[in-house]
PDB file of C-alpha atoms in Angstrom:
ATOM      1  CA  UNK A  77     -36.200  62.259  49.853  1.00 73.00           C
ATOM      2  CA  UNK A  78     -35.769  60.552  53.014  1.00 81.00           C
ATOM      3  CA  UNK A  79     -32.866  58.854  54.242  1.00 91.00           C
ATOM      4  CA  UNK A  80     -31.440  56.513  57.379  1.00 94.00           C
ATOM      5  CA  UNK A  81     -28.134  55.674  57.353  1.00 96.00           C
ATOM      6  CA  UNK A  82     -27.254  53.592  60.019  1.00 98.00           C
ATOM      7  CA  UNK A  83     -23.303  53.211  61.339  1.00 98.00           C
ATOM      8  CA  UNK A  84     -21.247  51.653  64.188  1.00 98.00           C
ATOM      9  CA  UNK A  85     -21.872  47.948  63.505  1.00 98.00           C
ATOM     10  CA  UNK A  86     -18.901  45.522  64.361  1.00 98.00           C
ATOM     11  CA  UNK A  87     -17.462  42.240  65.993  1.00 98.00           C
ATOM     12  CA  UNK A  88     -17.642  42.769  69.614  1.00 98.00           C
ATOM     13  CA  UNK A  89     -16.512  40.378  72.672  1.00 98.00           C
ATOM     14  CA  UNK A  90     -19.007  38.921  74.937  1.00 98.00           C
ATOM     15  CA  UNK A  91     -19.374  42.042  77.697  1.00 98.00           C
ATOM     16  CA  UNK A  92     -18.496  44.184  75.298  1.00 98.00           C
ATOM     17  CA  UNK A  93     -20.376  47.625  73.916  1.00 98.00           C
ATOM     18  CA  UNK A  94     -21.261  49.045  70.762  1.00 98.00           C
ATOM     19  CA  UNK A  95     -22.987  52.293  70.237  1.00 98.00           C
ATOM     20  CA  UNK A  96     -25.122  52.480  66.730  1.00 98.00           C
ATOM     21  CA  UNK A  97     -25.884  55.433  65.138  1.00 98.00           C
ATOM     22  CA  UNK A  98     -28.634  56.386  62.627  1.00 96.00           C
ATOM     23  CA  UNK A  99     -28.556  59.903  60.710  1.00 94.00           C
ATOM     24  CA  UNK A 100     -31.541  60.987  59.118  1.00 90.00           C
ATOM     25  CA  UNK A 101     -31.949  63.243  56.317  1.00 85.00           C
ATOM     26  CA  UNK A 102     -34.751  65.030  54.771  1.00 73.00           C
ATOM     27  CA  UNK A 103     -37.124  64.789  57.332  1.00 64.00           C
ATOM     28  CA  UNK A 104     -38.869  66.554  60.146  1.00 60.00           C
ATOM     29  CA  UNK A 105     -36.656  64.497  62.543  1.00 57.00           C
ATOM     30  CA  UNK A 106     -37.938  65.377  65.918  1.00 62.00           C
ATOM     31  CA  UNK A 107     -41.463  65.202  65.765  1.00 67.00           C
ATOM     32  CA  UNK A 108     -42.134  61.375  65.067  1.00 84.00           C
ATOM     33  CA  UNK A 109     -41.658  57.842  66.825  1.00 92.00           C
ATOM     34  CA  UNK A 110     -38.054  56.831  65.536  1.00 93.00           C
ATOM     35  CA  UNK A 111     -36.802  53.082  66.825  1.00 96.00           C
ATOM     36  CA  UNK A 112     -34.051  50.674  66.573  1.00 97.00           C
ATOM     37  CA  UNK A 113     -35.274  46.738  65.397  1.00 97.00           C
ATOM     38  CA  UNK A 114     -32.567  43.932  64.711  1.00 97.00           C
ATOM     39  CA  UNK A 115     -33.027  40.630  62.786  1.00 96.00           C
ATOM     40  CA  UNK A 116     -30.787  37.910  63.554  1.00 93.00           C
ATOM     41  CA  UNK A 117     -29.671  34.787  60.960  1.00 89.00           C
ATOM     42  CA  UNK A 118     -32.556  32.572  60.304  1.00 90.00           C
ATOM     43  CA  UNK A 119     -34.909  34.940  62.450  1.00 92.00           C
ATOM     44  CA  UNK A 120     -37.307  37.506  62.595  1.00 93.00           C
ATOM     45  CA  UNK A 121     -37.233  40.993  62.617  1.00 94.00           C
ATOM     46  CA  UNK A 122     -37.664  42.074  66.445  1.00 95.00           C
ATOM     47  CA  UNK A 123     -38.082  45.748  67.983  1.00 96.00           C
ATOM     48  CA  UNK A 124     -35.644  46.819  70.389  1.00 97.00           C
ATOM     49  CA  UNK A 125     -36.215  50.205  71.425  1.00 98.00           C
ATOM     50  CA  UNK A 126     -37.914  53.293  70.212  1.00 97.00           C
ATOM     51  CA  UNK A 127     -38.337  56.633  71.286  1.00 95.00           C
ATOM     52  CA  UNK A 128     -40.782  59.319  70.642  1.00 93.00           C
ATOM     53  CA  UNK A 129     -41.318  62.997  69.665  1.00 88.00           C
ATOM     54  CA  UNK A 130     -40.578  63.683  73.468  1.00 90.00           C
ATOM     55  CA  UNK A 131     -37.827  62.149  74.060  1.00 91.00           C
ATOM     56  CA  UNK A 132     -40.030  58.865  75.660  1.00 94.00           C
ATOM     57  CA  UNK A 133     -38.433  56.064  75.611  1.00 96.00           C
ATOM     58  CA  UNK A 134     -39.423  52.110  76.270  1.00 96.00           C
ATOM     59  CA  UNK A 135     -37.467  48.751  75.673  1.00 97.00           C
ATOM     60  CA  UNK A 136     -37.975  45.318  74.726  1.00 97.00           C
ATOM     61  CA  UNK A 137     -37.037  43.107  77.568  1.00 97.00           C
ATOM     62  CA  UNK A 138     -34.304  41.319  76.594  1.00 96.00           C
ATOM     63  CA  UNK A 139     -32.394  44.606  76.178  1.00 97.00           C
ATOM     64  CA  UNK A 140     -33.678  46.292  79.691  1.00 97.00           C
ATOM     65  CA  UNK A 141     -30.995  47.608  81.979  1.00 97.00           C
ATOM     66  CA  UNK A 142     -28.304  46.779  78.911  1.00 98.00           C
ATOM     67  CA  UNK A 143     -29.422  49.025  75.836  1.00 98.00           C
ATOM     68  CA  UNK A 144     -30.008  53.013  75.858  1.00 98.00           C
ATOM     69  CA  UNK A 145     -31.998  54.705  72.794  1.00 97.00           C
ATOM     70  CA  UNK A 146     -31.463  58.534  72.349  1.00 96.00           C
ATOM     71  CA  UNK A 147     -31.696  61.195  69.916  1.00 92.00           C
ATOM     72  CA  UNK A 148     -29.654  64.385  69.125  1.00 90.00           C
ATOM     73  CA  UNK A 149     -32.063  66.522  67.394  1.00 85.00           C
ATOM     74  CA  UNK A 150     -29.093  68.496  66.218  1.00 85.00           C
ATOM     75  CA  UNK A 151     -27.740  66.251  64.611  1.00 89.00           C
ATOM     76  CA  UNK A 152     -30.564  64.602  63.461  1.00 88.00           C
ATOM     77  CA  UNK A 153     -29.345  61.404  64.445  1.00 92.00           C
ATOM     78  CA  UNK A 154     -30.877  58.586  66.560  1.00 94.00           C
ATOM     79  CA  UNK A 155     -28.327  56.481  68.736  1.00 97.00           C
ATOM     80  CA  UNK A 156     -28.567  53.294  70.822  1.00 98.00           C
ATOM     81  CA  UNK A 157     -25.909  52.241  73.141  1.00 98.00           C
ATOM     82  CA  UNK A 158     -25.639  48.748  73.948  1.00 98.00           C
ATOM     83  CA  UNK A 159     -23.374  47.522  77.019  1.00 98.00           C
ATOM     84  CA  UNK A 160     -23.385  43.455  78.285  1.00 98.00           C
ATOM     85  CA  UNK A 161     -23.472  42.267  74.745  1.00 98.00           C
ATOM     86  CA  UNK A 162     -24.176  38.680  74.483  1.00 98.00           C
ATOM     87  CA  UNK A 163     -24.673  36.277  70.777  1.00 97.00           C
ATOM     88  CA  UNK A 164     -28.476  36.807  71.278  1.00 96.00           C
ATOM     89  CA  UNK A 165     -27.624  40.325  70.493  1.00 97.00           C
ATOM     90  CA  UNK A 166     -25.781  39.532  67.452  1.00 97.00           C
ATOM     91  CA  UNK A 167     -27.736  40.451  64.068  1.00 98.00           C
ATOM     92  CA  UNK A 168     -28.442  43.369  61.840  1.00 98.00           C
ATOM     93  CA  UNK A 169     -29.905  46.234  63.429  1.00 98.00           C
ATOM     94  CA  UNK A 170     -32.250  48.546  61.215  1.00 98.00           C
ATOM     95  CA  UNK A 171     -33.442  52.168  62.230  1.00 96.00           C
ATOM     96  CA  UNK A 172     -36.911  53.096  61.021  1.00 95.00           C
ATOM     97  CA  UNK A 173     -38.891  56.350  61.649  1.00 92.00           C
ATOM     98  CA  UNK A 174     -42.301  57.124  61.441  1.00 88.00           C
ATOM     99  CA  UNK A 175     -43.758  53.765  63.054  1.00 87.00           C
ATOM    100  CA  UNK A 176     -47.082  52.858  63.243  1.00 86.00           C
ATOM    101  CA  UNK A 177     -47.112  52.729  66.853  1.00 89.00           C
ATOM    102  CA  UNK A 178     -44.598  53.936  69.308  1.00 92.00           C
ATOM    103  CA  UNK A 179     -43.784  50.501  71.205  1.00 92.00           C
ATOM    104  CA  UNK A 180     -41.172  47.846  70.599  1.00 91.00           C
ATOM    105  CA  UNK A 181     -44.060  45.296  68.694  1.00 90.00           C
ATOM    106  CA  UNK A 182     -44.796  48.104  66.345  1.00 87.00           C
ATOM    107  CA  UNK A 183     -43.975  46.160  62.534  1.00 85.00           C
ATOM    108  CA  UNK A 184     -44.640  49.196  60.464  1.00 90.00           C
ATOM    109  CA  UNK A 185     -42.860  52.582  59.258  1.00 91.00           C
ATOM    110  CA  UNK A 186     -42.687  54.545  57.006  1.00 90.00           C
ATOM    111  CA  UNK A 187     -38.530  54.696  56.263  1.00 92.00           C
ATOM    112  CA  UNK A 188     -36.241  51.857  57.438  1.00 94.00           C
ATOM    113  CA  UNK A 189     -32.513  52.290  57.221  1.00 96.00           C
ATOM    114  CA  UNK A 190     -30.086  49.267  55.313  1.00 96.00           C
ATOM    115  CA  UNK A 191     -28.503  47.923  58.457  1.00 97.00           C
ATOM    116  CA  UNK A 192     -25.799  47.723  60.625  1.00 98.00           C
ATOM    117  CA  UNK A 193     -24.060  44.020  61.687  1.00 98.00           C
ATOM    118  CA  UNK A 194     -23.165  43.609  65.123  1.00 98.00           C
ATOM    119  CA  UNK A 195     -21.564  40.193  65.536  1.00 98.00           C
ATOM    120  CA  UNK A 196     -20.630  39.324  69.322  1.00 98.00           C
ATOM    121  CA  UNK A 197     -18.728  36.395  69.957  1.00 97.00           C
TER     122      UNK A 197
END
């Protein structure tokens, strides 16, 4: 049985920085495309970063420069640190492994986590 649980959500000032967390369980973590999407109220879902079995990495680009995806194999837990946060960035954000497609437009996966709120005002 597969499982993402995703952590580290809160209310955070403009400026401000959050890191997220995802731990995954029962699962070949490392060798699959893991990523981090985020829908906001009354939007879509949107990717924001993903990374790949080796450790590749790419962005959307309204988080460039700002947001940081990484993975402790470990652990078994994706992260994504987020610095400069702004309302745009406020929203749920989801962890999903196995995509489709490693890139930031992929819509499909196999496992998707519940959520995490981040709320910057």
């Amino acid at each position: 049985h597969v499982q993402l649980v995703e952590s580290g959500g809160a209310p955070v000032q403009v400026g401000g920085s959050l890191r997220l967390s995802c731990a995954a369980s029962g699962y070949i973590y490392n060798g699959y495309c893991m990523g981090w999407f985020r829908q906001g109220v009354g939007k879509g879902r949107e990717g924001v970063a993903v990374i790949d079995a080796d450790g590749f990495a790419a962005n959307a680009e309204s988080v460039k420069g700002r947001f940081t995806i990484s993975k402790d194999i470990g652990k078994a837990t994706l992260y994504l640190d987020m610095n400069n946060l702004t309302p745009e960035d406020s929203g749920t954000y989801i962890c999903a492994a196995e995509l489709s497609a490693c890139t930031v437009v992929a819509t499909l996966a196999d496992y998707w986590g519940q959520g995490t709120q981040v709320t910057v005002s």
